[in-house]
Every structure is written in structure tokens, then in C-alpha cells.
CSV table of N, CA, C and O and ligand atoms in Angstrom, one decimal:
chain,number,residue,atom,x,y,z
A,1,MET,N,-23.2,-3.6,50.0
A,1,MET,CA,-23.2,-4.7,50.9
A,1,MET,C,-21.7,-5.2,51.0
A,1,MET,O,-20.9,-5.1,50.1
A,2,GLN,N,-21.5,-5.9,52.1
A,2,GLN,CA,-20.1,-6.4,52.4
A,2,GLN,C,-19.9,-7.7,51.7
A,2,GLN,O,-20.9,-8.5,51.7
A,3,CYS,N,-18.7,-8.0,51.3
A,3,CYS,CA,-18.3,-9.3,50.8
A,3,CYS,C,-18.5,-10.3,51.9
A,3,CYS,O,-18.3,-10.1,53.1
A,4,THR,N,-19.0,-11.5,51.5
A,4,THR,CA,-19.3,-12.5,52.5
A,4,THR,C,-18.2,-13.6,52.7
A,4,THR,O,-18.4,-14.6,53.4
A,5,ALA,N,-17.1,-13.4,52.1
A,5,ALA,CA,-16.0,-14.4,52.2
A,5,ALA,C,-15.5,-14.5,53.7
A,5,ALA,O,-15.2,-13.5,54.3
A,6,VAL,N,-15.3,-15.7,54.1
A,6,VAL,CA,-14.8,-16.0,55.4
A,6,VAL,C,-13.8,-17.2,55.3
A,6,VAL,O,-14.0,-18.1,54.5
A,7,ARG,N,-12.7,-17.1,56.1
A,7,ARG,CA,-11.9,-18.3,56.1
A,7,ARG,C,-11.2,-18.4,57.4
A,7,ARG,O,-11.0,-17.4,58.1
A,8,CYS,N,-10.7,-19.6,57.8
A,8,CYS,CA,-10.0,-19.8,59.0
A,8,CYS,C,-8.6,-19.1,58.9
A,8,CYS,O,-7.9,-19.2,57.9
A,9,LEU,N,-8.2,-18.4,59.9
A,9,LEU,CA,-6.8,-17.9,59.9
A,9,LEU,C,-5.9,-19.1,60.1
A,9,LEU,O,-6.2,-20.0,61.0
A,10,PRO,N,-4.8,-19.1,59.4
A,10,PRO,CA,-3.8,-20.2,59.6
A,10,PRO,C,-3.2,-20.0,61.0
A,10,PRO,O,-2.4,-19.1,61.2
A,11,ALA,N,-3.5,-20.9,62.0
A,11,ALA,CA,-3.1,-20.7,63.4
A,11,ALA,C,-1.6,-20.4,63.6
A,11,ALA,O,-1.2,-19.5,64.3
A,12,ARG,N,-0.8,-21.3,63.1
A,12,ARG,CA,0.6,-21.2,63.3
A,12,ARG,C,1.2,-19.9,62.7
A,12,ARG,O,2.0,-19.3,63.4
A,13,GLU,N,0.8,-19.6,61.5
A,13,GLU,CA,1.3,-18.4,60.9
A,13,GLU,C,0.9,-17.2,61.6
A,13,GLU,O,1.6,-16.2,61.7
A,14,THR,N,-0.4,-17.2,62.0
A,14,THR,CA,-0.9,-16.1,62.7
A,14,THR,C,-0.2,-15.9,64.0
A,14,THR,O,0.2,-14.7,64.4
A,15,LEU,N,0.1,-16.9,64.7
A,15,LEU,CA,0.8,-16.9,66.0
A,15,LEU,C,2.2,-16.3,65.7
A,15,LEU,O,2.7,-15.4,66.4
A,16,ALA,N,2.9,-16.8,64.7
A,16,ALA,CA,4.2,-16.3,64.3
A,16,ALA,C,4.2,-14.8,64.0
A,16,ALA,O,5.1,-14.1,64.4
A,17,GLN,N,3.2,-14.4,63.3
A,17,GLN,CA,3.0,-13.0,63.0
A,17,GLN,C,2.9,-12.1,64.3
A,17,GLN,O,3.5,-11.1,64.5
A,18,ILE,N,2.1,-12.7,65.2
A,18,ILE,CA,1.8,-11.9,66.5
A,18,ILE,C,3.1,-11.9,67.3
A,18,ILE,O,3.5,-10.8,67.8
A,19,LEU,N,3.9,-13.0,67.3
A,19,LEU,CA,5.1,-13.0,68.1
A,19,LEU,C,6.2,-12.2,67.6
A,19,LEU,O,7.1,-11.7,68.3
A,20,SER,N,6.2,-12.0,66.3
A,20,SER,CA,7.2,-11.2,65.6
A,20,SER,C,6.8,-9.7,65.4
A,20,SER,O,7.6,-8.9,64.9
A,21,ALA,N,5.6,-9.4,65.8
A,21,ALA,CA,5.2,-8.0,65.6
A,21,ALA,C,5.9,-7.1,66.5
A,21,ALA,O,6.1,-7.4,67.7
A,22,ALA,N,6.2,-5.9,66.0
A,22,ALA,CA,6.9,-4.9,66.8
A,22,ALA,C,5.9,-4.3,67.9
A,22,ALA,O,6.2,-4.0,69.0
A,23,ASP,N,4.6,-4.3,67.5
A,23,ASP,CA,3.6,-3.8,68.4
A,23,ASP,C,2.4,-4.8,68.3
A,23,ASP,O,1.4,-4.6,67.6
A,24,PRO,N,2.6,-5.9,69.0
A,24,PRO,CA,1.6,-7.0,68.9
A,24,PRO,C,0.2,-6.6,69.4
A,24,PRO,O,0.1,-5.7,70.3
A,25,PRO,N,-0.8,-7.3,69.0
A,25,PRO,CA,-2.2,-6.9,69.5
A,25,PRO,C,-2.3,-7.2,71.0
A,25,PRO,O,-1.6,-8.1,71.5
A,26,GLU,N,-3.1,-6.5,71.7
A,26,GLU,CA,-3.2,-6.6,73.1
A,26,GLU,C,-3.8,-8.0,73.5
A,26,GLU,O,-3.5,-8.5,74.6
A,27,ASP,N,-4.7,-8.5,72.7
A,27,ASP,CA,-5.4,-9.7,73.0
A,27,ASP,C,-5.2,-10.8,71.9
A,27,ASP,O,-6.0,-11.0,71.1
A,28,PRO,N,-4.0,-11.5,71.9
A,28,PRO,CA,-3.7,-12.4,70.9
A,28,PRO,C,-4.8,-13.6,70.9
A,28,PRO,O,-5.0,-14.2,69.8
A,29,ALA,N,-5.4,-13.8,72.0
A,29,ALA,CA,-6.4,-14.9,72.1
A,29,ALA,C,-7.5,-14.7,71.0
A,29,ALA,O,-8.1,-15.7,70.6
A,30,GLN,N,-7.8,-13.5,70.7
A,30,GLN,CA,-8.9,-13.3,69.8
A,30,GLN,C,-8.6,-13.9,68.4
A,30,GLN,O,-9.5,-14.1,67.6
A,31,PHE,N,-7.3,-14.1,68.1
A,31,PHE,CA,-7.0,-14.7,66.8
A,31,PHE,C,-6.8,-16.2,66.8
A,31,PHE,O,-6.7,-16.8,65.8
A,32,ALA,N,-6.8,-16.7,68.1
A,32,ALA,CA,-6.4,-18.2,68.2
A,32,ALA,C,-7.5,-19.1,67.6
A,32,ALA,O,-7.1,-20.0,66.9
A,33,SER,N,-8.7,-18.7,67.8
A,33,SER,CA,-9.8,-19.5,67.1
A,33,SER,C,-10.3,-18.7,65.9
A,33,SER,O,-11.4,-18.9,65.5
A,34,GLY,N,-9.5,-17.9,65.4
A,34,GLY,CA,-9.9,-16.8,64.6
A,34,GLY,C,-10.4,-17.1,63.2
A,34,GLY,O,-9.8,-18.0,62.5
A,35,TYR,N,-11.3,-16.4,62.7
A,35,TYR,CA,-11.7,-16.4,61.4
A,35,TYR,C,-11.4,-15.1,60.8
A,35,TYR,O,-11.5,-14.0,61.4
A,36,ALA,N,-11.0,-15.1,59.5
A,36,ALA,CA,-10.9,-13.8,58.8
A,36,ALA,C,-12.2,-13.6,58.0
A,36,ALA,O,-12.8,-14.5,57.4
A,37,VAL,N,-12.7,-12.4,58.2
A,37,VAL,CA,-14.0,-12.0,57.5
A,37,VAL,C,-13.7,-10.8,56.6
A,37,VAL,O,-13.1,-9.8,57.1
A,38,CYS,N,-14.0,-11.0,55.3
A,38,CYS,CA,-13.6,-9.9,54.4
A,38,CYS,C,-14.4,-8.7,54.7
A,38,CYS,O,-15.5,-8.7,55.0
A,39,GLU,N,-13.6,-7.5,54.7
A,39,GLU,CA,-14.2,-6.2,55.0
A,39,GLU,C,-14.5,-5.4,53.8
A,39,GLU,O,-15.0,-4.3,53.9
A,40,LEU,N,-14.2,-6.0,52.6
A,40,LEU,CA,-14.4,-5.2,51.4
A,40,LEU,C,-15.9,-5.2,50.9
A,40,LEU,O,-16.6,-6.1,51.3
A,41,GLY,N,-16.2,-4.4,50.0
A,41,GLY,CA,-17.5,-4.4,49.4
A,41,GLY,C,-17.7,-5.6,48.5
A,41,GLY,O,-16.7,-6.1,48.0
A,42,GLU,N,-18.9,-6.1,48.4
A,42,GLU,CA,-19.1,-7.3,47.6
A,42,GLU,C,-18.7,-7.1,46.1
A,42,GLU,O,-18.8,-6.0,45.6
A,43,HIS,N,-18.4,-8.2,45.5
A,43,HIS,CA,-18.0,-8.3,44.1
A,43,HIS,C,-16.7,-7.5,43.8
A,43,HIS,O,-16.6,-6.9,42.8
A,44,HIS,N,-15.9,-7.4,44.8
A,44,HIS,CA,-14.6,-6.7,44.6
A,44,HIS,C,-13.7,-7.6,43.8
A,44,HIS,O,-13.8,-8.8,43.7
A,45,ARG,N,-12.7,-6.9,43.2
A,45,ARG,CA,-11.6,-7.7,42.5
A,45,ARG,C,-10.5,-8.0,43.4
A,45,ARG,O,-10.4,-7.5,44.5
A,46,GLY,N,-9.7,-9.0,43.0
A,46,GLY,CA,-8.5,-9.3,43.8
A,46,GLY,C,-8.7,-10.0,45.1
A,46,GLY,O,-9.7,-10.8,45.2
A,47,GLU,N,-7.8,-9.8,46.0
A,47,GLU,CA,-7.8,-10.6,47.3
A,47,GLU,C,-8.9,-10.1,48.2
A,47,GLU,O,-9.2,-8.9,48.3
A,48,HIS,N,-9.4,-11.0,49.1
A,48,HIS,CA,-10.2,-10.7,50.2
A,48,HIS,C,-9.3,-10.1,51.3
A,48,HIS,O,-8.1,-10.4,51.3
A,49,ALA,N,-9.8,-9.3,52.2
A,49,ALA,CA,-9.0,-8.6,53.1
A,49,ALA,C,-9.7,-8.5,54.5
A,49,ALA,O,-10.8,-8.1,54.6
A,50,ASP,N,-8.9,-8.8,55.5
A,50,ASP,CA,-9.4,-8.5,56.9
A,50,ASP,C,-8.3,-7.8,57.7
A,50,ASP,O,-7.2,-8.2,57.7
A,51,HIS,N,-8.7,-6.8,58.4
A,51,HIS,CA,-7.8,-6.0,59.3
A,51,HIS,C,-7.5,-6.9,60.5
A,51,HIS,O,-8.5,-7.4,61.1
A,52,LEU,N,-6.3,-7.1,60.8
A,52,LEU,CA,-5.9,-7.8,62.0
A,52,LEU,C,-5.6,-7.0,63.2
A,52,LEU,O,-6.3,-7.0,64.2
A,53,TRP,N,-4.6,-6.1,63.1
A,53,TRP,CA,-4.3,-5.2,64.2
A,53,TRP,C,-3.6,-4.0,63.8
A,53,TRP,O,-3.0,-4.0,62.7
A,54,ASP,N,-3.6,-3.0,64.6
A,54,ASP,CA,-2.9,-1.7,64.2
A,54,ASP,C,-1.4,-1.8,64.6
A,54,ASP,O,-1.0,-2.5,65.5
A,55,CYS,N,-0.6,-1.1,63.8
A,55,CYS,CA,0.8,-1.1,64.0
A,55,CYS,C,1.2,0.1,65.0
A,55,CYS,O,0.4,0.9,65.3
A,56,ASP,N,2.5,0.0,65.4
A,56,ASP,CA,3.1,1.1,66.2
A,56,ASP,C,2.9,2.4,65.5
A,56,ASP,O,2.6,3.4,66.0
A,57,ASN,N,3.2,2.3,64.2
A,57,ASN,CA,3.1,3.5,63.3
A,57,ASN,C,1.6,3.6,63.0
A,57,ASN,O,0.9,2.8,62.5
A,58,PRO,N,1.0,4.8,63.5
A,58,PRO,CA,-0.5,4.9,63.4
A,58,PRO,C,-1.0,5.0,61.9
A,58,PRO,O,-2.2,4.9,61.7
A,59,ASP,N,-0.1,5.1,61.0
A,59,ASP,CA,-0.5,5.1,59.6
A,59,ASP,C,-0.7,3.7,59.0
A,59,ASP,O,-1.1,3.6,57.9
A,60,GLN,N,-0.3,2.7,59.8
A,60,GLN,CA,-0.2,1.4,59.2
A,60,GLN,C,-1.0,0.3,60.1
A,60,GLN,O,-1.1,0.5,61.3
A,61,ALA,N,-1.4,-0.7,59.4
A,61,ALA,CA,-2.0,-1.8,60.2
A,61,ALA,C,-1.7,-3.1,59.5
A,61,ALA,O,-1.3,-3.1,58.3
A,62,VAL,N,-1.8,-4.2,60.2
A,62,VAL,CA,-1.5,-5.6,59.6
A,62,VAL,C,-2.8,-6.1,59.1
A,62,VAL,O,-3.9,-6.1,59.8
A,63,TRP,N,-2.8,-6.6,57.9
A,63,TRP,CA,-4.0,-7.2,57.2
A,63,TRP,C,-3.7,-8.6,56.8
A,63,TRP,O,-2.6,-9.0,56.5
A,64,PHE,N,-4.7,-9.4,56.7
A,64,PHE,CA,-4.7,-10.7,56.2
A,64,PHE,C,-5.4,-10.7,54.8
A,64,PHE,O,-6.6,-10.3,54.8
A,65,LEU,N,-4.7,-11.0,53.8
A,65,LEU,CA,-5.2,-11.0,52.4
A,65,LEU,C,-5.3,-12.4,51.9
A,65,LEU,O,-4.4,-13.2,52.1
A,66,TRP,N,-6.4,-12.8,51.3
A,66,TRP,CA,-6.4,-14.2,50.7
A,66,TRP,C,-7.3,-14.3,49.5
A,66,TRP,O,-8.1,-13.4,49.2
A,67,THR,N,-7.0,-15.4,48.8
A,67,THR,CA,-7.8,-15.8,47.6
A,67,THR,C,-8.1,-17.3,47.9
A,67,THR,O,-7.8,-17.8,48.9
A,68,GLU,N,-8.7,-17.9,46.9
A,68,GLU,CA,-9.1,-19.3,47.0
A,68,GLU,C,-7.9,-20.2,47.4
A,68,GLU,O,-8.0,-21.1,48.1
A,69,THR,N,-6.7,-19.8,46.8
A,69,THR,CA,-5.6,-20.7,46.9
A,69,THR,C,-4.4,-20.1,47.7
A,69,THR,O,-3.5,-20.9,48.1
A,70,LYS,N,-4.4,-18.8,48.0
A,70,LYS,CA,-3.2,-18.3,48.6
A,70,LYS,C,-3.7,-17.3,49.7
A,70,LYS,O,-4.8,-16.8,49.8
A,71,HIS,N,-2.7,-17.0,50.7
A,71,HIS,CA,-3.0,-16.0,51.7
A,71,HIS,C,-1.7,-15.4,52.1
A,71,HIS,O,-0.6,-15.9,51.8
A,72,ARG,N,-1.7,-14.2,52.6
A,72,ARG,CA,-0.5,-13.5,53.1
A,72,ARG,C,-0.9,-12.5,54.2
A,72,ARG,O,-2.0,-12.0,54.2
A,73,PHE,N,0.1,-12.2,55.0
A,73,PHE,CA,0.0,-11.2,56.0
A,73,PHE,C,0.8,-10.0,55.5
A,73,PHE,O,1.9,-10.1,55.1
A,74,VAL,N,0.2,-8.8,55.5
A,74,VAL,CA,0.9,-7.7,55.0
A,74,VAL,C,0.6,-6.5,55.9
A,74,VAL,O,-0.5,-6.3,56.4
A,75,THR,N,1.6,-5.6,55.9
A,75,THR,CA,1.5,-4.3,56.6
A,75,THR,C,1.1,-3.3,55.6
A,75,THR,O,1.8,-3.1,54.6
A,76,LEU,N,0.0,-2.6,55.7
A,76,LEU,CA,-0.5,-1.7,54.7
A,76,LEU,C,-0.8,-0.3,55.4
A,76,LEU,O,-1.1,-0.3,56.6
A,77,ARG,N,-0.7,0.7,54.6
A,77,ARG,CA,-1.1,2.0,55.0
A,77,ARG,C,-2.6,2.2,55.0
A,77,ARG,O,-3.2,1.6,54.1
A,78,TRP,N,-3.1,3.0,55.8
A,78,TRP,CA,-4.6,3.2,55.8
A,78,TRP,C,-5.0,4.0,54.6
A,78,TRP,O,-4.2,4.8,54.1
A,79,CYS,N,-6.1,3.7,54.1
A,79,CYS,CA,-6.7,4.5,53.0
A,79,CYS,C,-6.8,6.0,53.4
A,79,CYS,O,-7.3,6.2,54.5
A,80,PRO,N,-6.3,6.9,52.6
A,80,PRO,CA,-6.3,8.3,53.1
A,80,PRO,C,-7.7,9.0,52.9
A,80,PRO,O,-7.8,10.2,53.3
A,81,ALA,N,-8.6,8.3,52.4
A,81,ALA,CA,-9.9,9.0,52.1
A,81,ALA,C,-10.7,9.3,53.5
A,81,ALA,O,-10.6,8.6,54.4
A,82,GLU,N,-11.3,10.5,53.4
A,82,GLU,CA,-12.1,10.9,54.6
A,82,GLU,C,-13.4,11.4,54.1
A,82,GLU,O,-13.5,12.0,53.0
A,83,GLN,N,-14.4,11.2,54.9
A,83,GLN,CA,-15.7,11.8,54.6
A,83,GLN,C,-15.7,13.3,55.0
A,83,GLN,O,-14.9,13.7,55.8
A,84,ALA,N,-16.7,14.0,54.5
A,84,ALA,CA,-16.9,15.4,54.9
A,84,ALA,C,-17.0,15.6,56.4
A,84,ALA,O,-16.5,16.6,56.9
A,85,ASN,N,-17.5,14.6,57.1
A,85,ASN,CA,-17.7,14.8,58.5
A,85,ASN,C,-16.4,14.3,59.3
A,85,ASN,O,-16.4,14.2,60.5
A,86,GLY,N,-15.3,14.0,58.6
A,86,GLY,CA,-14.1,13.6,59.2
A,86,GLY,C,-13.9,12.2,59.5
A,86,GLY,O,-12.9,11.8,60.0
A,87,ASP,N,-14.9,11.3,59.2
A,87,ASP,CA,-14.8,9.9,59.4
A,87,ASP,C,-13.8,9.4,58.4
A,87,ASP,O,-13.9,9.6,57.2
A,88,ALA,N,-12.7,8.7,58.8
A,88,ALA,CA,-11.8,8.1,57.9
A,88,ALA,C,-12.2,6.7,57.4
A,88,ALA,O,-12.9,6.0,58.1
A,89,CYS,N,-11.7,6.4,56.3
A,89,CYS,CA,-12.0,5.1,55.7
A,89,CYS,C,-11.3,4.0,56.5
A,89,CYS,O,-10.1,4.3,56.9
A,90,GLY,N,-11.9,2.9,56.8
A,90,GLY,CA,-11.3,1.9,57.6
A,90,GLY,C,-10.5,0.8,56.8
A,90,GLY,O,-10.2,-0.3,57.4
A,91,LEU,N,-10.3,1.1,55.6
A,91,LEU,CA,-9.6,0.1,54.7
A,91,LEU,C,-8.2,0.6,54.4
A,91,LEU,O,-7.7,1.7,54.9
A,92,TYR,N,-7.4,-0.2,53.6
A,92,TYR,CA,-6.1,0.2,53.3
A,92,TYR,C,-6.0,1.0,52.0
A,92,TYR,O,-6.9,1.0,51.1
A,93,THR,N,-4.8,1.6,51.8
A,93,THR,CA,-4.6,2.4,50.5
A,93,THR,C,-4.7,1.5,49.3
A,93,THR,O,-4.3,0.4,49.3
A,94,ASP,N,-5.5,2.0,48.3
A,94,ASP,CA,-5.7,1.4,47.1
A,94,ASP,C,-6.5,0.1,47.2
A,94,ASP,O,-6.5,-0.8,46.3
A,95,HIS,N,-7.4,0.1,48.2
A,95,HIS,CA,-8.3,-1.1,48.3
A,95,HIS,C,-9.3,-1.1,47.1
A,95,HIS,O,-9.6,0.0,46.6
A,96,PRO,N,-9.7,-2.3,46.7
A,96,PRO,CA,-10.7,-2.3,45.6
A,96,PRO,C,-12.1,-1.9,46.2
A,96,PRO,O,-12.3,-1.9,47.4
A,97,GLN,N,-13.0,-1.5,45.4
A,97,GLN,CA,-14.4,-1.2,45.7
A,97,GLN,C,-14.5,0.0,46.6
A,97,GLN,O,-13.6,0.8,46.7
A,98,ASP,N,-15.6,0.1,47.3
A,98,ASP,CA,-16.0,1.3,48.0
A,98,ASP,C,-15.3,1.5,49.3
A,98,ASP,O,-14.8,0.5,49.9
A,99,HIS,N,-15.2,2.7,49.7
A,99,HIS,CA,-14.7,3.1,51.1
A,99,HIS,C,-15.7,2.5,52.1
A,99,HIS,O,-16.8,2.2,51.8
A,100,THR,N,-15.2,2.4,53.3
A,100,THR,CA,-16.0,1.7,54.4
A,100,THR,C,-17.4,2.3,54.5
A,100,THR,O,-18.3,1.5,54.8
A,101,TRP,N,-17.6,3.6,54.4
A,101,TRP,CA,-18.9,4.1,54.6
A,101,TRP,C,-19.9,3.7,53.5
A,101,TRP,O,-21.1,3.9,53.7
A,102,ASN,N,-19.4,3.1,52.4
A,102,ASN,CA,-20.4,2.6,51.4
A,102,ASN,C,-20.6,1.1,51.5
A,102,ASN,O,-21.3,0.5,50.8
A,103,VAL,N,-19.8,0.5,52.5
A,103,VAL,CA,-19.9,-0.9,52.6
A,103,VAL,C,-20.8,-1.2,53.9
A,103,VAL,O,-20.5,-0.8,55.0
A,104,ILE,N,-21.9,-1.9,53.6
A,104,ILE,CA,-22.8,-2.1,54.7
A,104,ILE,C,-22.7,-3.6,55.2
A,104,ILE,O,-22.8,-4.5,54.4
A,105,ASP,N,-22.4,-3.8,56.5
A,105,ASP,CA,-22.3,-5.1,57.0
A,105,ASP,C,-23.8,-5.4,57.5
A,105,ASP,O,-24.3,-4.8,58.4
A,106,PRO,N,-24.4,-6.4,56.8
A,106,PRO,CA,-25.8,-6.7,57.1
A,106,PRO,C,-26.0,-7.1,58.6
A,106,PRO,O,-27.0,-6.7,59.2
A,107,THR,N,-25.1,-7.8,59.2
A,107,THR,CA,-25.2,-8.2,60.6
A,107,THR,C,-25.2,-7.0,61.5
A,107,THR,O,-26.0,-6.8,62.4
A,108,GLN,N,-24.2,-6.1,61.3
A,108,GLN,CA,-24.0,-4.9,62.1
A,108,GLN,C,-25.2,-4.0,61.9
A,108,GLN,O,-25.7,-3.4,62.9
A,109,GLU,N,-25.7,-3.9,60.7
A,109,GLU,CA,-26.8,-3.0,60.4
A,109,GLU,C,-28.1,-3.5,61.2
A,109,GLU,O,-28.8,-2.7,61.8
A,110,ALA,N,-28.3,-4.8,61.2
A,110,ALA,CA,-29.4,-5.4,61.9
A,110,ALA,C,-29.3,-5.1,63.4
A,110,ALA,O,-30.3,-4.8,64.0
A,111,MET,N,-28.1,-5.3,63.9
A,111,MET,CA,-27.9,-5.0,65.3
A,111,MET,C,-28.1,-3.6,65.7
A,111,MET,O,-28.8,-3.3,66.7
A,112,LYS,N,-27.6,-2.7,64.9
A,112,LYS,CA,-27.8,-1.3,65.1
A,112,LYS,C,-29.3,-0.9,65.1
A,112,LYS,O,-29.8,-0.1,65.9
A,113,ALA,N,-30.0,-1.5,64.2
A,113,ALA,CA,-31.5,-1.2,64.1
A,113,ALA,C,-32.2,-1.7,65.3
A,113,ALA,O,-33.1,-1.1,65.9
A,114,ASP,N,-31.7,-2.9,65.8
A,114,ASP,CA,-32.4,-3.5,67.0
A,114,ASP,C,-32.0,-2.7,68.3
A,114,ASP,O,-32.9,-2.4,69.1
A,115,ILE,N,-30.8,-2.2,68.3
A,115,ILE,CA,-30.3,-1.4,69.5
A,115,ILE,C,-31.2,-0.1,69.5
A,115,ILE,O,-31.6,0.3,70.6
A,116,ALA,N,-31.4,0.5,68.3
A,116,ALA,CA,-32.1,1.8,68.3
A,116,ALA,C,-33.6,1.5,68.7
A,116,ALA,O,-34.2,2.4,69.3
A,117,ALA,N,-34.1,0.4,68.3
A,117,ALA,CA,-35.5,0.1,68.5
A,117,ALA,C,-35.8,-0.4,70.0
A,117,ALA,O,-36.8,-0.1,70.6
A,118,HIS,N,-34.8,-1.2,70.5
A,118,HIS,CA,-35.0,-1.8,71.8
A,118,HIS,C,-33.7,-1.6,72.7
A,118,HIS,O,-33.1,-2.6,73.0
A,119,PRO,N,-33.4,-0.4,73.0
A,119,PRO,CA,-32.1,-0.2,73.8
A,119,PRO,C,-32.1,-0.9,75.1
A,119,PRO,O,-31.0,-1.3,75.5
A,120,GLU,N,-33.2,-1.1,75.7
A,120,GLU,CA,-33.2,-1.8,77.0
A,120,GLU,C,-32.8,-3.3,76.9
A,120,GLU,O,-32.1,-3.8,77.8
A,121,ARG,N,-33.0,-3.9,75.8
A,121,ARG,CA,-32.6,-5.3,75.6
A,121,ARG,C,-31.1,-5.3,75.6
A,121,ARG,O,-30.5,-6.4,75.8
A,122,TRP,N,-30.4,-4.3,75.2
A,122,TRP,CA,-29.0,-4.2,75.1
A,122,TRP,C,-28.3,-3.6,76.3
A,122,TRP,O,-27.2,-3.2,76.3
A,123,GLY,N,-29.1,-3.4,77.3
A,123,GLY,CA,-28.6,-2.8,78.6
A,123,GLY,C,-28.4,-1.3,78.4
A,123,GLY,O,-27.7,-0.7,79.2
A,124,LEU,N,-29.0,-0.7,77.5
A,124,LEU,CA,-28.9,0.8,77.3
A,124,LEU,C,-30.2,1.4,77.7
A,124,LEU,O,-31.3,0.9,77.6
A,125,ARG,N,-30.1,2.6,78.3
A,125,ARG,CA,-31.3,3.4,78.7
A,125,ARG,C,-31.7,4.2,77.5
A,125,ARG,O,-30.9,4.8,76.8
A,126,ARG,N,-32.9,4.3,77.3
A,126,ARG,CA,-33.4,5.1,76.2
A,126,ARG,C,-33.2,6.6,76.5
A,126,ARG,O,-33.5,7.0,77.7
A,127,GLU,N,-32.7,7.4,75.6
A,127,GLU,CA,-32.5,8.8,75.9
A,127,GLU,C,-33.5,9.6,75.1
A,127,GLU,O,-33.8,9.3,73.9
A,128,TYR,N,-34.0,10.6,75.8
A,128,TYR,CA,-35.0,11.5,75.1
A,128,TYR,C,-34.4,12.9,74.9
A,128,TYR,O,-33.6,13.3,75.7
B,201,LIG,ZN1,-13.9,-10.3,49.8
B,202,LIG,ZN1,-11.0,3.9,51.4
């Protein structure tokens, strides 16, 4: 299961990061009222982490890391782990806990299950 830590992004600092980024995110507005939601597996050690945006360099992305008392913006390399089917891990190098495919987001899982069961509700046509 996914860690449930959430916190407000510091607006001014986030804006400063966006403005100084070499390859800023396409839609800065998404961070304006933004919350950081931890993407790590529950009961992880160290800082909580949320991916903010990808860098010019496809090997790197900007992350927001935080604890109870501190936070920081960091550019990190992607975790090099890959599954047998070629799916890459969506976290950063040396992240604590499980790779993304072992981290289940309960909200996303519930949505996926509902989409599979009632595709018409989601504007999808059932395929046979
Ligand atoms: Zn966390
Ligand atoms: Zn990983």
C-alpha cells in the first residue's frame, strides 16, 4: 500500500523552482494550489517524496522531499529498476521501500476496478 502522507507545497518556493527550472512543467497551475502526495510504499524510512516534473535530461526529474519539520526540492535520477515486462520504476534512485509496481494506491486501484466493471460510466465503450 502507498504511504498516506500529504502536505501543502510551499507556494512561493514551488513557484521559484518552476521559474528557475531549465525545463519547466507545461502546466505550472497544477502546482499553484498543489499538494504533495507521498508516492512511496507505506512505513518507509526517511523523507516522504512526490514527483513534481520531468527534467530536460530524460534520466532526471524534480522531486519534493519532506519530513515533519523540513522539505526540499531536489533533482534526482530515476530508479534504474525495470520489471520483466519492461515497465520502469516510477521512483528515484535509492528510494526506500518497494518499487512502484509493489506500491498500490488504494484510490487508483478502486478507480481502475470501477472502470473495468462499469466502463460506460467513465465514457468508455466496453470492448469484447
Ligand atoms: Zn511517505
Ligand atoms: Zn524503484
